[in-house]
């Protein structure tokens, strides 16, 4: 079997454009996911009926395929809102909502991992429960959930390849185009795999550095 | 005048009846020590006073006002609490541990809160530890910071839940010394402890709890010298 890397080499800039879009999508989606996840993670732990809303959201997202969620947003929503949703926006919405559900479970576990005595000490000082959450519980919880948040980022980085199904030209979609043009599928997909690998390894390195930095003072 | 009035306080955890109708008053400026065997409900009683445990029935009044969910936060400001396991906030420096509640709850401006915190640190002998994180301190030091943190809210009552039980023996004295000086200053204190020396020397009244009931309460020399109830006698004979 002979490889023709030179054909692929010419396509690297195209693939890199796709990789950048993949990174961008993932970063924005996980950022929104952290906000959503914090809100729903706290709701999930509250003793109010809001809890059931959070349970419903988390179960629905975690119990259905991401690809189906993408299709619901991209194909399913326009008839209701009366206008087409651009693939980039649909992808962002789907990925963010998806990430939010997973992050909610991470945040919930993080909050539950903080000793009960922390809440008791704060309440005994006269802090309200929301001040206790904001000043005492969440700062400690977020330090602890950096590793699982890093894992969530890596998982979504890989899963974001599913948005190629709505023709958004992220890394996988670009690769399909290049492979079709060059007829060198092995070389193209091999390069794509390496690109994903570089991104995921870089992310996990950044996460461990962050983890070590933040451990000071605990 | 009684600052805390407890009437027929019951607490159940599911089927477990931990407090079986406790009635007692805590007077202004009084130091009350609560003793009793483990599982007698001492800590639960103390934790009911500021509603960290919700009473199943009965009522608790603070300065004459019934404690309810509506005034709970206000009442808690007036009752400092010191825990067995210190419960300092590990992500904050000592100074921030102490200034947090005065700033957030009492709305003190940061400089004022800091000045007060330094004075309290000096009082507990830890002026040089303001910028340390809790995990850089020994147990005894952490507990003294915890006392300073509670005092920073200028409470009218201090609740101590076995404050020396998690400490190495050589650190118990430094914490008891701080508590003694508080008592000498006239602070109203309710203390759950196994330190009978402290009870004898510092308290105005000792309450003996057993099996969720207030079995006997009296001045320390009476309780220790001439206990009336057989259960008090049997408990004291085991520990003294």
GROMACS .gro file of C-alpha atoms in nm:
model
  458
    1UNK     CA    1   0.000   0.000   0.000
    2UNK     CA    2   0.143   0.339  -0.087
    3UNK     CA    3   0.052   0.663   0.080
    4UNK     CA    4   0.028   0.995  -0.091
    5UNK     CA    5   0.080   1.242   0.183
    6UNK     CA    6   0.157   1.533  -0.049
    7UNK     CA    7  -0.206   1.548  -0.166
    8UNK     CA    8  -0.319   1.566   0.191
    9UNK     CA    9  -0.050   1.813   0.286
   10UNK     CA   10  -0.205   2.061   0.045
   11UNK     CA   11  -0.535   2.020   0.223
   12UNK     CA   12  -0.403   2.087   0.571
   13UNK     CA   13  -0.500   2.457   0.567
   14UNK     CA   14  -0.857   2.360   0.480
   15UNK     CA   15  -0.862   2.101   0.757
   16UNK     CA   16  -0.715   2.353   0.999
   17UNK     CA   17  -1.003   2.591   0.923
   18UNK     CA   18  -1.234   2.308   1.020
   19UNK     CA   19  -1.039   2.238   1.337
   20UNK     CA   20  -1.059   2.602   1.437
   21UNK     CA   21  -1.435   2.599   1.390
   22UNK     CA   22  -1.455   2.279   1.595
   23UNK     CA   23  -1.259   2.444   1.879
   24UNK     CA   24  -1.467   2.759   1.860
   25UNK     CA   25  -1.796   2.570   1.867
   26UNK     CA   26  -1.684   2.358   2.159
   27UNK     CA   27  -1.546   2.648   2.361
   28UNK     CA   28  -1.859   2.858   2.324
   29UNK     CA   29  -2.091   2.563   2.383
   30UNK     CA   30  -1.912   2.451   2.698
   31UNK     CA   31  -1.901   2.810   2.829
   32UNK     CA   32  -2.276   2.843   2.785
   33UNK     CA   33  -2.305   2.488   2.918
   34UNK     CA   34  -2.127   2.587   3.240
   35UNK     CA   35  -2.372   2.871   3.296
   36UNK     CA   36  -2.673   2.649   3.217
   37UNK     CA   37  -2.524   2.363   3.416
   38UNK     CA   38  -2.467   2.578   3.723
   39UNK     CA   39  -2.823   2.706   3.717
   40UNK     CA   40  -2.977   2.363   3.654
   41UNK     CA   41  -2.737   2.186   3.889
   42UNK     CA   42  -2.847   2.415   4.173
   43UNK     CA   43  -3.212   2.377   4.072
   44UNK     CA   44  -3.167   2.001   4.071
   45UNK     CA   45  -3.064   2.020   4.438
   46UNK     CA   46  -3.331   2.265   4.548
   47UNK     CA   47  -3.631   2.144   4.741
   48UNK     CA   48  -3.871   2.346   4.525
   49UNK     CA   49  -4.070   2.216   4.223
   50UNK     CA   50  -3.796   2.372   4.005
   51UNK     CA   51  -3.613   2.051   4.080
   52UNK     CA   52  -3.844   1.855   3.850
   53UNK     CA   53  -3.780   2.096   3.564
   54UNK     CA   54  -3.407   2.033   3.608
   55UNK     CA   55  -3.454   1.656   3.630
   56UNK     CA   56  -3.663   1.661   3.313
   57UNK     CA   57  -3.406   1.863   3.120
   58UNK     CA   58  -3.110   1.656   3.238
   59UNK     CA   59  -3.282   1.321   3.175
   60UNK     CA   60  -3.409   1.422   2.833
   61UNK     CA   61  -3.070   1.543   2.710
   62UNK     CA   62  -2.871   1.258   2.858
   63UNK     CA   63  -3.121   0.999   2.743
   64UNK     CA   64  -3.138   1.099   2.377
   65UNK     CA   65  -2.868   1.102   2.108
   66UNK     CA   66  -2.694   1.431   2.042
   67UNK     CA   67  -2.754   1.379   1.668
   68UNK     CA   68  -3.129   1.367   1.730
   69UNK     CA   69  -3.105   1.684   1.940
   70UNK     CA   70  -2.918   1.858   1.658
   71UNK     CA   71  -3.188   1.750   1.410
   72UNK     CA   72  -3.466   1.869   1.641
   73UNK     CA   73  -3.310   2.215   1.656
   74UNK     CA   74  -3.209   2.238   1.291
   75UNK     CA   75  -3.503   2.067   1.117
   76UNK     CA   76  -3.766   2.062   1.388
   77UNK     CA   77  -3.767   2.418   1.514
   78UNK     CA   78  -3.797   2.631   1.196
   79UNK     CA   79  -4.166   2.541   1.128
   80UNK     CA   80  -4.250   2.672   1.475
   81UNK     CA   81  -4.048   2.988   1.468
   82UNK     CA   82  -4.122   3.056   1.102
   83UNK     CA   83  -3.764   3.096   0.986
   84UNK     CA   84  -3.470   2.872   0.905
   85UNK     CA   85  -3.191   2.849   1.159
   86UNK     CA   86  -2.840   2.879   1.013
   87UNK     CA   87  -2.636   2.561   1.073
   88UNK     CA   88  -2.382   2.744   1.289
   89UNK     CA   89  -2.650   2.879   1.522
   90UNK     CA   90  -2.838   2.548   1.532
   91UNK     CA   91  -2.515   2.367   1.614
   92UNK     CA   92  -2.431   2.611   1.893
   93UNK     CA   93  -2.777   2.586   2.044
   94UNK     CA   94  -2.779   2.206   2.034
   95UNK     CA   95  -2.426   2.167   2.169
   96UNK     CA   96  -2.482   2.423   2.447
   97UNK     CA   97  -2.806   2.266   2.564
   98UNK     CA   98  -2.644   1.926   2.549
   99UNK     CA   99  -2.339   2.038   2.743
  100UNK     CA  100  -2.554   2.214   3.003
  101UNK     CA  101  -2.719   1.888   3.103
  102UNK     CA  102  -2.390   1.706   3.153
  103UNK     CA  103  -2.236   2.002   3.336
  104UNK     CA  104  -2.546   2.020   3.560
  105UNK     CA  105  -2.471   1.670   3.684
  106UNK     CA  106  -2.104   1.762   3.736
  107UNK     CA  107  -2.199   2.077   3.929
  108UNK     CA  108  -2.450   1.883   4.137
  109UNK     CA  109  -2.185   1.628   4.233
  110UNK     CA  110  -1.939   1.910   4.307
  111UNK     CA  111  -2.182   2.088   4.537
  112UNK     CA  112  -2.267   1.764   4.714
  113UNK     CA  113  -1.899   1.693   4.770
  114UNK     CA  114  -1.860   2.001   4.991
  115UNK     CA  115  -1.885   1.910   5.358
  116UNK     CA  116  -2.214   1.995   5.526
  117UNK     CA  117  -2.021   2.182   5.794
  118UNK     CA  118  -1.937   2.455   5.542
  119UNK     CA  119  -2.304   2.535   5.488
  120UNK     CA  120  -2.372   2.514   5.860
  121UNK     CA  121  -2.088   2.751   5.944
  122UNK     CA  122  -2.208   3.002   5.685
  123UNK     CA  123  -2.572   2.984   5.795
  124UNK     CA  124  -2.473   3.014   6.160
  125UNK     CA  125  -2.299   3.342   6.073
  126UNK     CA  126  -2.627   3.475   5.940
  127UNK     CA  127  -2.554   3.436   5.568
  128UNK     CA  128  -2.857   3.369   5.349
  129UNK     CA  129  -2.868   3.041   5.159
  130UNK     CA  130  -2.794   3.218   4.831
  131UNK     CA  131  -2.495   3.404   4.983
  132UNK     CA  132  -2.377   3.070   5.121
  133UNK     CA  133  -2.401   2.915   4.776
  134UNK     CA  134  -2.222   3.203   4.602
  135UNK     CA  135  -1.945   3.277   4.852
  136UNK     CA  136  -1.883   2.942   5.020
  137UNK     CA  137  -2.009   2.643   4.825
  138UNK     CA  138  -1.964   2.728   4.455
  139UNK     CA  139  -1.602   2.855   4.480
  140UNK     CA  140  -1.500   2.532   4.648
  141UNK     CA  141  -1.715   2.316   4.421
  142UNK     CA  142  -1.572   2.472   4.103
  143UNK     CA  143  -1.218   2.399   4.213
  144UNK     CA  144  -1.310   2.036   4.257
  145UNK     CA  145  -1.496   1.997   3.929
  146UNK     CA  146  -1.223   2.131   3.703
  147UNK     CA  147  -1.111   1.778   3.604
  148UNK     CA  148  -1.461   1.652   3.513
  149UNK     CA  149  -1.529   1.982   3.332
  150UNK     CA  150  -1.213   1.919   3.132
  151UNK     CA  151  -1.344   1.573   3.045
  152UNK     CA  152  -1.674   1.726   2.939
  153UNK     CA  153  -1.487   1.969   2.713
  154UNK     CA  154  -1.293   1.683   2.553
  155UNK     CA  155  -1.608   1.473   2.509
  156UNK     CA  156  -1.793   1.760   2.344
  157UNK     CA  157  -1.492   1.843   2.126
  158UNK     CA  158  -1.520   1.495   1.980
  159UNK     CA  159  -1.900   1.481   1.975
  160UNK     CA  160  -1.920   1.815   1.797
  161UNK     CA  161  -1.824   1.620   1.483
  162UNK     CA  162  -2.193   1.524   1.469
  163UNK     CA  163  -2.283   1.873   1.351
  164UNK     CA  164  -2.123   1.777   1.020
  165UNK     CA  165  -2.464   1.615   0.960
  166UNK     CA  166  -2.618   1.961   0.915
  167UNK     CA  167  -2.341   2.059   0.672
  168UNK     CA  168  -2.154   2.284   0.909
  169UNK     CA  169  -1.795   2.281   0.788
  170UNK     CA  170  -1.614   2.188   1.103
  171UNK     CA  171  -1.325   1.943   1.099
  172UNK     CA  172  -1.514   1.627   1.000
  173UNK     CA  173  -1.719   1.798   0.731
  174UNK     CA  174  -1.405   1.953   0.584
  175UNK     CA  175  -1.243   1.611   0.586
  176UNK     CA  176  -1.535   1.458   0.398
  177UNK     CA  177  -1.494   1.726   0.133
  178UNK     CA  178  -1.117   1.682   0.107
  179UNK     CA  179  -1.142   1.302   0.102
  180UNK     CA  180  -1.398   1.319  -0.175
  181UNK     CA  181  -1.178   1.551  -0.377
  182UNK     CA  182  -0.846   1.369  -0.331
  183UNK     CA  183  -0.966   1.007  -0.318
  184UNK     CA  184  -0.718   0.951  -0.034
  185UNK     CA  185  -0.950   0.867   0.253
  186UNK     CA  186  -0.690   0.697   0.474
  187UNK     CA  187  -0.445   0.986   0.470
  188UNK     CA  188  -0.716   1.246   0.522
  189UNK     CA  189  -0.887   1.071   0.810
  190UNK     CA  190  -0.553   0.987   0.968
  191UNK     CA  191  -0.459   1.356   0.965
  192UNK     CA  192  -0.800   1.444   1.106
  193UNK     CA  193  -0.753   1.194   1.389
  194UNK     CA  194  -0.414   1.347   1.469
  195UNK     CA  195  -0.570   1.694   1.475
  196UNK     CA  196  -0.836   1.581   1.722
  197UNK     CA  197  -0.567   1.411   1.928
  198UNK     CA  198  -0.355   1.727   1.945
  199UNK     CA  199  -0.657   1.929   2.057
  200UNK     CA  200  -0.768   1.684   2.324
  201UNK     CA  201  -0.419   1.631   2.462
  202UNK     CA  202  -0.364   2.006   2.475
  203UNK     CA  203  -0.691   2.054   2.661
  204UNK     CA  204  -0.613   1.789   2.920
  205UNK     CA  205  -0.267   1.945   2.975
  206UNK     CA  206  -0.422   2.288   3.028
  207UNK     CA  207  -0.670   2.136   3.271
  208UNK     CA  208  -0.401   1.971   3.481
  209UNK     CA  209  -0.198   2.294   3.494
  210UNK     CA  210  -0.510   2.483   3.602
  211UNK     CA  211  -0.586   2.220   3.861
  212UNK     CA  212  -0.238   2.246   4.011
  213UNK     CA  213  -0.245   2.628   4.017
  214UNK     CA  214  -0.580   2.638   4.193
  215UNK     CA  215  -0.488   2.379   4.449
  216UNK     CA  216  -0.279   2.642   4.628
  217UNK     CA  217  -0.457   2.746   4.940
  218UNK     CA  218  -0.676   2.445   4.984
  219UNK     CA  219  -3.371   3.813   8.199
  220UNK     CA  220  -3.360   3.493   7.996
  221UNK     CA  221  -3.201   3.548   7.658
  222UNK     CA  222  -3.302   3.203   7.531
  223UNK     CA  223  -3.615   3.023   7.646
  224UNK     CA  224  -3.664   2.661   7.546
  225UNK     CA  225  -4.004   2.504   7.602
  226UNK     CA  226  -4.086   2.136   7.558
  227UNK     CA  227  -3.835   2.087   7.276
  228UNK     CA  228  -3.867   1.761   7.085
  229UNK     CA  229  -3.653   1.638   6.798
  230UNK     CA  230  -3.709   1.320   6.602
  231UNK     CA  231  -3.493   1.184   6.322
  232UNK     CA  232  -3.744   0.955   6.151
  233UNK     CA  233  -3.817   0.696   6.423
  234UNK     CA  234  -3.535   0.806   6.649
  235UNK     CA  235  -3.659   1.029   6.929
  236UNK     CA  236  -3.346   1.227   7.017
  237UNK     CA  237  -3.487   1.507   7.233
  238UNK     CA  238  -3.784   1.421   7.448
  239UNK     CA  239  -3.922   1.747   7.575
  240UNK     CA  240  -3.653   1.980   7.704
  241UNK     CA  241  -3.745   2.296   7.892
  242UNK     CA  242  -3.483   2.537   8.020
  243UNK     CA  243  -3.377   2.900   8.004
  244UNK     CA  244  -3.041   3.055   7.931
  245UNK     CA  245  -2.994   3.378   8.125
  246UNK     CA  246  -2.815   3.688   8.001
  247UNK     CA  247  -2.441   3.654   8.079
  248UNK     CA  248  -2.473   3.295   8.193
  249UNK     CA  249  -2.224   3.022   8.104
  250UNK     CA  250  -2.409   2.692   8.071
  251UNK     CA  251  -2.226   2.367   8.012
  252UNK     CA  252  -2.415   2.068   7.878
  253UNK     CA  253  -2.280   1.725   7.965
  254UNK     CA  254  -2.407   1.376   7.907
  255UNK     CA  255  -2.320   1.042   7.751
  256UNK     CA  256  -2.274   1.021   7.374
  257UNK     CA  257  -2.607   0.992   7.200
  258UNK     CA  258  -2.783   1.176   7.481
  259UNK     CA  259  -2.881   1.459   7.245
  260UNK     CA  260  -2.636   1.728   7.366
  261UNK     CA  261  -2.525   1.841   7.020
  262UNK     CA  262  -2.875   1.810   6.877
  263UNK     CA  263  -3.004   2.034   7.156
  264UNK     CA  264  -2.738   2.295   7.083
  265UNK     CA  265  -2.800   2.278   6.708
  266UNK     CA  266  -3.173   2.327   6.765
  267UNK     CA  267  -3.103   2.657   6.939
  268UNK     CA  268  -3.004   2.821   6.610
  269UNK     CA  269  -3.218   2.590   6.397
  270UNK     CA  270  -2.934   2.404   6.228
  271UNK     CA  271  -3.163   2.119   6.327
  272UNK     CA  272  -3.530   2.199   6.294
  273UNK     CA  273  -3.718   2.118   6.615
  274UNK     CA  274  -3.993   1.862   6.564
  275UNK     CA  275  -4.208   2.039   6.822
  276UNK     CA  276  -4.177   2.282   7.108
  277UNK     CA  277  -4.066   2.641   7.094
  278UNK     CA  278  -3.750   2.842   7.129
  279UNK     CA  279  -3.756   3.212   7.207
  280UNK     CA  280  -3.465   3.447   7.161
  281UNK     CA  281  -3.494   3.771   7.359
  282UNK     CA  282  -3.861   3.694   7.398
  283UNK     CA  283  -3.930   3.640   7.028
  284UNK     CA  284  -4.034   3.303   6.898
  285UNK     CA  285  -3.777   3.177   6.644
  286UNK     CA  286  -3.943   3.101   6.311
  287UNK     CA  287  -3.830   3.076   5.952
  288UNK     CA  288  -3.905   3.445   5.907
  289UNK     CA  289  -3.667   3.580   6.169
  290UNK     CA  290  -3.421   3.291   6.160
  291UNK     CA  291  -3.149   3.471   5.968
  292UNK     CA  292  -3.170   3.769   6.202
  293UNK     CA  293  -3.151   3.547   6.510
  294UNK     CA  294  -2.854   3.356   6.373
  295UNK     CA  295  -2.656   3.681   6.347
  296UNK     CA  296  -2.692   3.716   6.721
  297UNK     CA  297  -2.581   3.362   6.800
  298UNK     CA  298  -2.223   3.271   6.717
  299UNK     CA  299  -2.145   2.904   6.676
  300UNK     CA  300  -1.820   2.712   6.710
  301UNK     CA  301  -1.807   2.360   6.571
  302UNK     CA  302  -1.618   2.048   6.664
  303UNK     CA  303  -1.451   2.037   6.323
  304UNK     CA  304  -1.385   2.413   6.302
  305UNK     CA  305  -1.552   2.447   5.959
  306UNK     CA  306  -1.331   2.735   5.847
  307UNK     CA  307  -1.373   2.825   5.481
  308UNK     CA  308  -1.068   2.658   5.321
  309UNK     CA  309  -1.066   2.876   5.008
  310UNK     CA  310  -1.029   3.199   5.205
  311UNK     CA  311  -0.748   3.345   5.409
  312UNK     CA  312  -0.797   3.377   5.782
  313UNK     CA  313  -0.872   3.749   5.753
  314UNK     CA  314  -1.138   3.686   5.487
  315UNK     CA  315  -1.292   3.407   5.694
  316UNK     CA  316  -1.341   3.661   5.970
  317UNK     CA  317  -1.453   3.961   5.765
  318UNK     CA  318  -1.694   3.781   5.529
  319UNK     CA  319  -2.006   3.776   5.745
  320UNK     CA  320  -1.963   4.126   5.893
  321UNK     CA  321  -1.927   4.264   5.539
  322UNK     CA  322  -2.212   4.065   5.383
  323UNK     CA  323  -2.455   4.053   5.670
  324UNK     CA  324  -2.374   4.350   5.892
  325UNK     CA  325  -2.277   4.562   5.588
  326UNK     CA  326  -1.958   4.680   5.756
  327UNK     CA  327  -1.722   4.856   5.518
  328UNK     CA  328  -1.413   4.649   5.435
  329UNK     CA  329  -1.167   4.862   5.635
  330UNK     CA  330  -1.383   4.858   5.943
  331UNK     CA  331  -1.432   4.482   5.912
  332UNK     CA  332  -1.058   4.434   5.874
  333UNK     CA  333  -0.973   4.649   6.173
  334UNK     CA  334  -1.214   4.454   6.387
  335UNK     CA  335  -1.078   4.123   6.254
  336UNK     CA  336  -0.721   4.218   6.348
  337UNK     CA  337  -0.835   4.312   6.698
  338UNK     CA  338  -1.008   3.974   6.733
  339UNK     CA  339  -0.704   3.789   6.599
  340UNK     CA  340  -0.493   3.966   6.857
  341UNK     CA  341  -0.739   3.863   7.123
  342UNK     CA  342  -0.709   3.494   7.029
  343UNK     CA  343  -0.332   3.528   6.994
  344UNK     CA  344  -0.305   3.487   6.617
  345UNK     CA  345  -0.221   3.834   6.486
  346UNK     CA  346   0.052   3.688   6.266
  347UNK     CA  347  -0.182   3.444   6.089
  348UNK     CA  348  -0.416   3.690   5.916
  349UNK     CA  349  -0.295   3.597   5.569
  350UNK     CA  350  -0.260   3.224   5.623
  351UNK     CA  351  -0.500   2.972   5.475
  352UNK     CA  352  -0.678   2.747   5.723
  353UNK     CA  353  -0.489   2.435   5.620
  354UNK     CA  354  -0.163   2.603   5.715
  355UNK     CA  355  -0.278   2.623   6.078
  356UNK     CA  356  -0.284   2.366   6.356
  357UNK     CA  357  -0.617   2.243   6.488
  358UNK     CA  358  -0.597   2.465   6.794
  359UNK     CA  359  -0.517   2.768   6.580
  360UNK     CA  360  -0.803   2.689   6.343
  361UNK     CA  361  -1.045   2.664   6.631
  362UNK     CA  362  -0.927   2.999   6.770
  363UNK     CA  363  -0.983   3.155   6.426
  364UNK     CA  364  -1.329   2.998   6.423
  365UNK     CA  365  -1.403   3.164   6.756
  366UNK     CA  366  -1.277   3.498   6.622
  367UNK     CA  367  -1.492   3.450   6.311
  368UNK     CA  368  -1.803   3.396   6.524
  369UNK     CA  369  -1.719   3.691   6.749
  370UNK     CA  370  -1.680   3.921   6.450
  371UNK     CA  371  -2.059   3.925   6.418
  372UNK     CA  372  -2.076   4.066   6.772
  373UNK     CA  373  -2.316   3.794   6.883
  374UNK     CA  374  -2.514   3.810   7.205
  375UNK     CA  375  -2.473   3.437   7.264
  376UNK     CA  376  -2.197   3.192   7.172
  377UNK     CA  377  -2.277   2.826   7.113
  378UNK     CA  378  -1.989   2.578   7.138
  379UNK     CA  379  -2.040   2.227   7.001
  380UNK     CA  380  -1.763   2.012   7.149
  381UNK     CA  381  -1.501   2.271   7.054
  382UNK     CA  382  -1.202   2.070   7.180
  383UNK     CA  383  -1.306   1.716   7.086
  384UNK     CA  384  -1.121   1.712   6.755
  385UNK     CA  385  -0.802   1.860   6.899
  386UNK     CA  386  -0.476   1.698   6.999
  387UNK     CA  387  -0.442   1.712   7.379
  388UNK     CA  388  -0.169   1.975   7.376
  389UNK     CA  389  -0.396   2.218   7.189
  390UNK     CA  390  -0.700   2.190   7.409
  391UNK     CA  391  -0.565   2.438   7.664
  392UNK     CA  392  -0.519   2.724   7.417
  393UNK     CA  393  -0.882   2.697   7.303
  394UNK     CA  394  -1.019   2.666   7.656
  395UNK     CA  395  -0.817   2.973   7.757
  396UNK     CA  396  -0.990   3.180   7.488
  397UNK     CA  397  -1.326   3.050   7.604
  398UNK     CA  398  -1.244   3.132   7.964
  399UNK     CA  399  -1.155   3.488   7.876
  400UNK     CA  400  -1.484   3.521   7.687
  401UNK     CA  401  -1.672   3.398   7.991
  402UNK     CA  402  -1.482   3.642   8.209
  403UNK     CA  403  -1.595   3.924   7.979
  404UNK     CA  404  -1.955   3.834   8.046
  405UNK     CA  405  -2.041   3.659   7.719
  406UNK     CA  406  -2.348   3.438   7.735
  407UNK     CA  407  -2.226   3.090   7.643
  408UNK     CA  408  -2.380   2.747   7.591
  409UNK     CA  409  -2.110   2.484   7.573
  410UNK     CA  410  -2.135   2.114   7.493
  411UNK     CA  411  -1.812   1.960   7.615
  412UNK     CA  412  -1.640   1.669   7.780
  413UNK     CA  413  -1.399   1.903   7.956
  414UNK     CA  414  -1.524   1.866   8.312
  415UNK     CA  415  -1.248   2.091   8.442
  416UNK     CA  416  -1.381   2.373   8.227
  417UNK     CA  417  -1.737   2.303   8.343
  418UNK     CA  418  -1.636   2.307   8.707
  419UNK     CA  419  -1.419   2.615   8.685
  420UNK     CA  420  -1.603   2.842   8.441
  421UNK     CA  421  -1.970   2.751   8.422
  422UNK     CA  422  -2.257   2.902   8.618
  423UNK     CA  423  -2.477   2.603   8.558
  424UNK     CA  424  -2.434   2.247   8.434
  425UNK     CA  425  -2.710   2.063   8.250
  426UNK     CA  426  -2.696   1.684   8.247
  427UNK     CA  427  -2.876   1.530   7.948
  428UNK     CA  428  -2.941   1.160   7.919
  429UNK     CA  429  -3.150   0.979   7.661
  430UNK     CA  430  -3.294   1.303   7.528
  431UNK     CA  431  -3.412   1.429   7.863
  432UNK     CA  432  -3.289   1.698   8.096
  433UNK     CA  433  -3.213   1.482   8.397
  434UNK     CA  434  -3.056   1.737   8.627
  435UNK     CA  435  -2.934   2.095   8.620
  436UNK     CA  436  -2.751   2.277   8.891
  437UNK     CA  437  -2.449   2.482   8.986
  438UNK     CA  438  -2.127   2.299   8.900
  439UNK     CA  439  -2.015   2.235   9.258
  440UNK     CA  440  -2.358   2.086   9.328
  441UNK     CA  441  -2.361   1.866   9.019
  442UNK     CA  442  -2.007   1.744   9.061
  443UNK     CA  443  -2.001   1.740   9.441
  444UNK     CA  444  -2.348   1.617   9.522
  445UNK     CA  445  -2.538   1.487   9.219
  446UNK     CA  446  -2.898   1.409   9.301
  447UNK     CA  447  -3.014   1.177   9.026
  448UNK     CA  448  -2.880   0.820   9.005
  449UNK     CA  449  -2.813   0.859   8.632
  450UNK     CA  450  -2.604   1.170   8.694
  451UNK     CA  451  -2.412   0.987   8.965
  452UNK     CA  452  -2.348   0.688   8.742
  453UNK     CA  453  -2.233   0.908   8.450
  454UNK     CA  454  -2.001   1.119   8.663
  455UNK     CA  455  -1.855   0.815   8.838
  456UNK     CA  456  -1.753   0.682   8.496
  457UNK     CA  457  -1.579   0.993   8.374
  458UNK     CA  458  -1.431   1.158   8.683
   0.00000   0.00000   0.00000
